[in-house]
PDB file of C-alpha atoms in Angstrom:
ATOM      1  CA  UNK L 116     -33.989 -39.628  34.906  1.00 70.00           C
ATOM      2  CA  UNK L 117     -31.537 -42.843  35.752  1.00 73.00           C
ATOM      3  CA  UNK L 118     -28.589 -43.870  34.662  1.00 71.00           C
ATOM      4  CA  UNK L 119     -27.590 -47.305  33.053  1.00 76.00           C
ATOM      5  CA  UNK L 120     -24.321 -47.350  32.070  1.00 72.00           C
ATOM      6  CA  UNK L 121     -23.536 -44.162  30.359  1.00 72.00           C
ATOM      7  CA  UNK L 122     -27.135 -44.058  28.910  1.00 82.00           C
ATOM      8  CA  UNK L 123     -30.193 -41.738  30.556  1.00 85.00           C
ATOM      9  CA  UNK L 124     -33.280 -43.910  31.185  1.00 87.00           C
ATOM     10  CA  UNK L 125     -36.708 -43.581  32.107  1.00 87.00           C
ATOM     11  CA  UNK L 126     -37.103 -44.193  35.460  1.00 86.00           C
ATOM     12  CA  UNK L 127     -41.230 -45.352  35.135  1.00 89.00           C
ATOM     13  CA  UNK L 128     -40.598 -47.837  31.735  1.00 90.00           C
ATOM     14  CA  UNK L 129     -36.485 -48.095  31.456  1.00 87.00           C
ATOM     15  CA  UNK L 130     -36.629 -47.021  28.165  1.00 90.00           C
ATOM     16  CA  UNK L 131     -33.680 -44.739  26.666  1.00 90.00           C
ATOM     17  CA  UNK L 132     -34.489 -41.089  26.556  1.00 91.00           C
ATOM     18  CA  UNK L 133     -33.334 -39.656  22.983  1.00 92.00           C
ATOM     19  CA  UNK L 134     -33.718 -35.777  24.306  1.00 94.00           C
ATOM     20  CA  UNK L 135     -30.154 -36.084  25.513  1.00 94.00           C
ATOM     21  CA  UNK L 136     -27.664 -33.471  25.629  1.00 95.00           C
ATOM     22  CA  UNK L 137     -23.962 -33.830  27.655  1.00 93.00           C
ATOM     23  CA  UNK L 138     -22.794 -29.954  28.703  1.00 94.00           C
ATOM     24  CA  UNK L 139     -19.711 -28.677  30.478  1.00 96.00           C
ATOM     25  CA  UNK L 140     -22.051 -28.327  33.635  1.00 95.00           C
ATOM     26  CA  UNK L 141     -23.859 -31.584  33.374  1.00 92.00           C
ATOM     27  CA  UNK L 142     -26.760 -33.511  31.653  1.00 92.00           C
ATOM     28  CA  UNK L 143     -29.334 -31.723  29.955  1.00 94.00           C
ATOM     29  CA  UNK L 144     -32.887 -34.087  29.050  1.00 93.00           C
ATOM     30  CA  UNK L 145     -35.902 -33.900  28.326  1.00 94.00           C
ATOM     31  CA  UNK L 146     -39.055 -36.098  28.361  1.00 93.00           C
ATOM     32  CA  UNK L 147     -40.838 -34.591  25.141  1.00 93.00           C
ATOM     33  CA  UNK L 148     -40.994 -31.355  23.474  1.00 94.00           C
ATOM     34  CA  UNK L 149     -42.934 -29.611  25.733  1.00 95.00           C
ATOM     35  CA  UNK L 150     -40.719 -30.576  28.290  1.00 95.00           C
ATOM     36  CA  UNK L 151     -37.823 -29.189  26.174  1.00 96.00           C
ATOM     37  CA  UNK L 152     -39.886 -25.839  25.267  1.00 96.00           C
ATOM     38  CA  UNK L 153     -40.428 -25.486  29.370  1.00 95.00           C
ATOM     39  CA  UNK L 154     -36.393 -25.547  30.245  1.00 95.00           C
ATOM     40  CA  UNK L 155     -35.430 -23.686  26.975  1.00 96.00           C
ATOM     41  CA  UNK L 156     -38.063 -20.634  28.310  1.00 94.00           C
ATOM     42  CA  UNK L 157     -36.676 -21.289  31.652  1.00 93.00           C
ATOM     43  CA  UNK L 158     -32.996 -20.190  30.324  1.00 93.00           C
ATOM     44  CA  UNK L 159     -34.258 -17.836  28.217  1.00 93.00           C
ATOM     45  CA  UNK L 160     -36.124 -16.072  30.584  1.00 91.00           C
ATOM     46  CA  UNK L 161     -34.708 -12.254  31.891  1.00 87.00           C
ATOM     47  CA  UNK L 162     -36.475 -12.663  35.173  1.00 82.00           C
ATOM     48  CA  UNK L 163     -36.410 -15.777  36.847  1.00 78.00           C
ATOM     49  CA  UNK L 164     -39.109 -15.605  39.825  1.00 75.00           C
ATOM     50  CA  UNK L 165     -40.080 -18.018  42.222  1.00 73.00           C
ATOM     51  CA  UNK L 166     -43.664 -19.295  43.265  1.00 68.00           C
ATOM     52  CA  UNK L 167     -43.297 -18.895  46.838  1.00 73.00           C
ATOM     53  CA  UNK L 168     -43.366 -22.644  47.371  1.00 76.00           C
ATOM     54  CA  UNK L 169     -40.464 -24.543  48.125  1.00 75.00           C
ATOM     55  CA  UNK L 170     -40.338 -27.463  45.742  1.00 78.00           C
ATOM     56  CA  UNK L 171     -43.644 -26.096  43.973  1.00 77.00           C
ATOM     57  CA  UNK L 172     -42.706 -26.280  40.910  1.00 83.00           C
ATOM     58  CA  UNK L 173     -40.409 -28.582  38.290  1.00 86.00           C
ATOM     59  CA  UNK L 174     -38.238 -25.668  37.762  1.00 87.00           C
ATOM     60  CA  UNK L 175     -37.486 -25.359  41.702  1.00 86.00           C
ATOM     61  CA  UNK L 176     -36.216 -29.417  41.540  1.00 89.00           C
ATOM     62  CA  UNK L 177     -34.029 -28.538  38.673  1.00 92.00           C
ATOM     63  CA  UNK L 178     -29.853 -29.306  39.118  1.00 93.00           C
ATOM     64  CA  UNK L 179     -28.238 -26.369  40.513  1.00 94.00           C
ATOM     65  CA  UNK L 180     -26.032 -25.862  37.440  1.00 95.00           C
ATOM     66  CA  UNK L 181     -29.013 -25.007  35.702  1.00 95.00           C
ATOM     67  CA  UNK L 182     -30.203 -22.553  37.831  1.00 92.00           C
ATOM     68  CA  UNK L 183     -26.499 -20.242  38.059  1.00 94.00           C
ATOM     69  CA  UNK L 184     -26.702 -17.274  35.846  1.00 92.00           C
ATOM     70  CA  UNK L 185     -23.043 -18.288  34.909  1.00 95.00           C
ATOM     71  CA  UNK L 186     -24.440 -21.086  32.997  1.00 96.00           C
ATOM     72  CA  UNK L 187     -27.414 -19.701  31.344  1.00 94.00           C
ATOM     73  CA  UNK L 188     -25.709 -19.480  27.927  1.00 96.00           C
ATOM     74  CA  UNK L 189     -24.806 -22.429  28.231  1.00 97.00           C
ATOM     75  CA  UNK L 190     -28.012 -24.100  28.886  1.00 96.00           C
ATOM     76  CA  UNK L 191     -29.379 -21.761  26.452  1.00 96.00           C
ATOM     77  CA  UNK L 192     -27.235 -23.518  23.566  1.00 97.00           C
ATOM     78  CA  UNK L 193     -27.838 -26.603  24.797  1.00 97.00           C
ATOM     79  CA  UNK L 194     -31.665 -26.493  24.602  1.00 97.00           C
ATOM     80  CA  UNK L 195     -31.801 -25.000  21.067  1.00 97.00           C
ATOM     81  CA  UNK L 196     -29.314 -27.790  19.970  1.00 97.00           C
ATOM     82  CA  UNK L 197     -31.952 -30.317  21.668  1.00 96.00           C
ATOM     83  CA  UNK L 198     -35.106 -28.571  20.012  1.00 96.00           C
ATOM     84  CA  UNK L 199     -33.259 -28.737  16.266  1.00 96.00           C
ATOM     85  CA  UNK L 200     -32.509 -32.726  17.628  1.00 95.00           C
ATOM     86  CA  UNK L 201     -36.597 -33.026  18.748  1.00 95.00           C
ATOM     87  CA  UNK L 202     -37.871 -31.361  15.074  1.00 94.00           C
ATOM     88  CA  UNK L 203     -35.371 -33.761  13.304  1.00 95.00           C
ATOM     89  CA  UNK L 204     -37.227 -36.710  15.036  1.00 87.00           C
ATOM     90  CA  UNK L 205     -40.493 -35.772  13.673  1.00 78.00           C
TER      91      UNK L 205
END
């Protein structure tokens, strides 16, 4: 994701991503749905393993905010209030 302005962009077509949710932590977004299902089960998850791979995986690239356990209620929130957004769009 980019910037322009205060708006989050694609970075491949520069168009403006609607899957946009401001936090306390940062900037949630997602590309589609099923990029929005991945990071909600990603802050739902109880067990958070790795694959062994440094930078193997999206969830590895991820902001750190994302990643603290102090913000997983957060994020949590934040991705349900995106999903309700993404079935609204539909």
């Amino acid at each position: 994701m980019q910037v322009r302005g205060s708006e989050a962009v694609d970075p491949h077509f520069g168009m403006s991503l609607l899957l946009v949710e401001k936090t306390a932590a940062g900037v949630l977004w997602a590309y589609n749905a099923a990029h929005l299902q991945a990071l909600h089960d990603y802050a739902t998850a109880s067990l958070r393993e790795s694959t062994g791979i440094a930078n193997g995986s999206m969830f590895s690239r991820l902001p750190q905010w994302m990643k603290l356990a102090r913000n997983r209620v957060l994020l949590q929130k934040a991705t349900a209030r995106l999903i309700a957004k993404a079935n609204a769009i539909r």
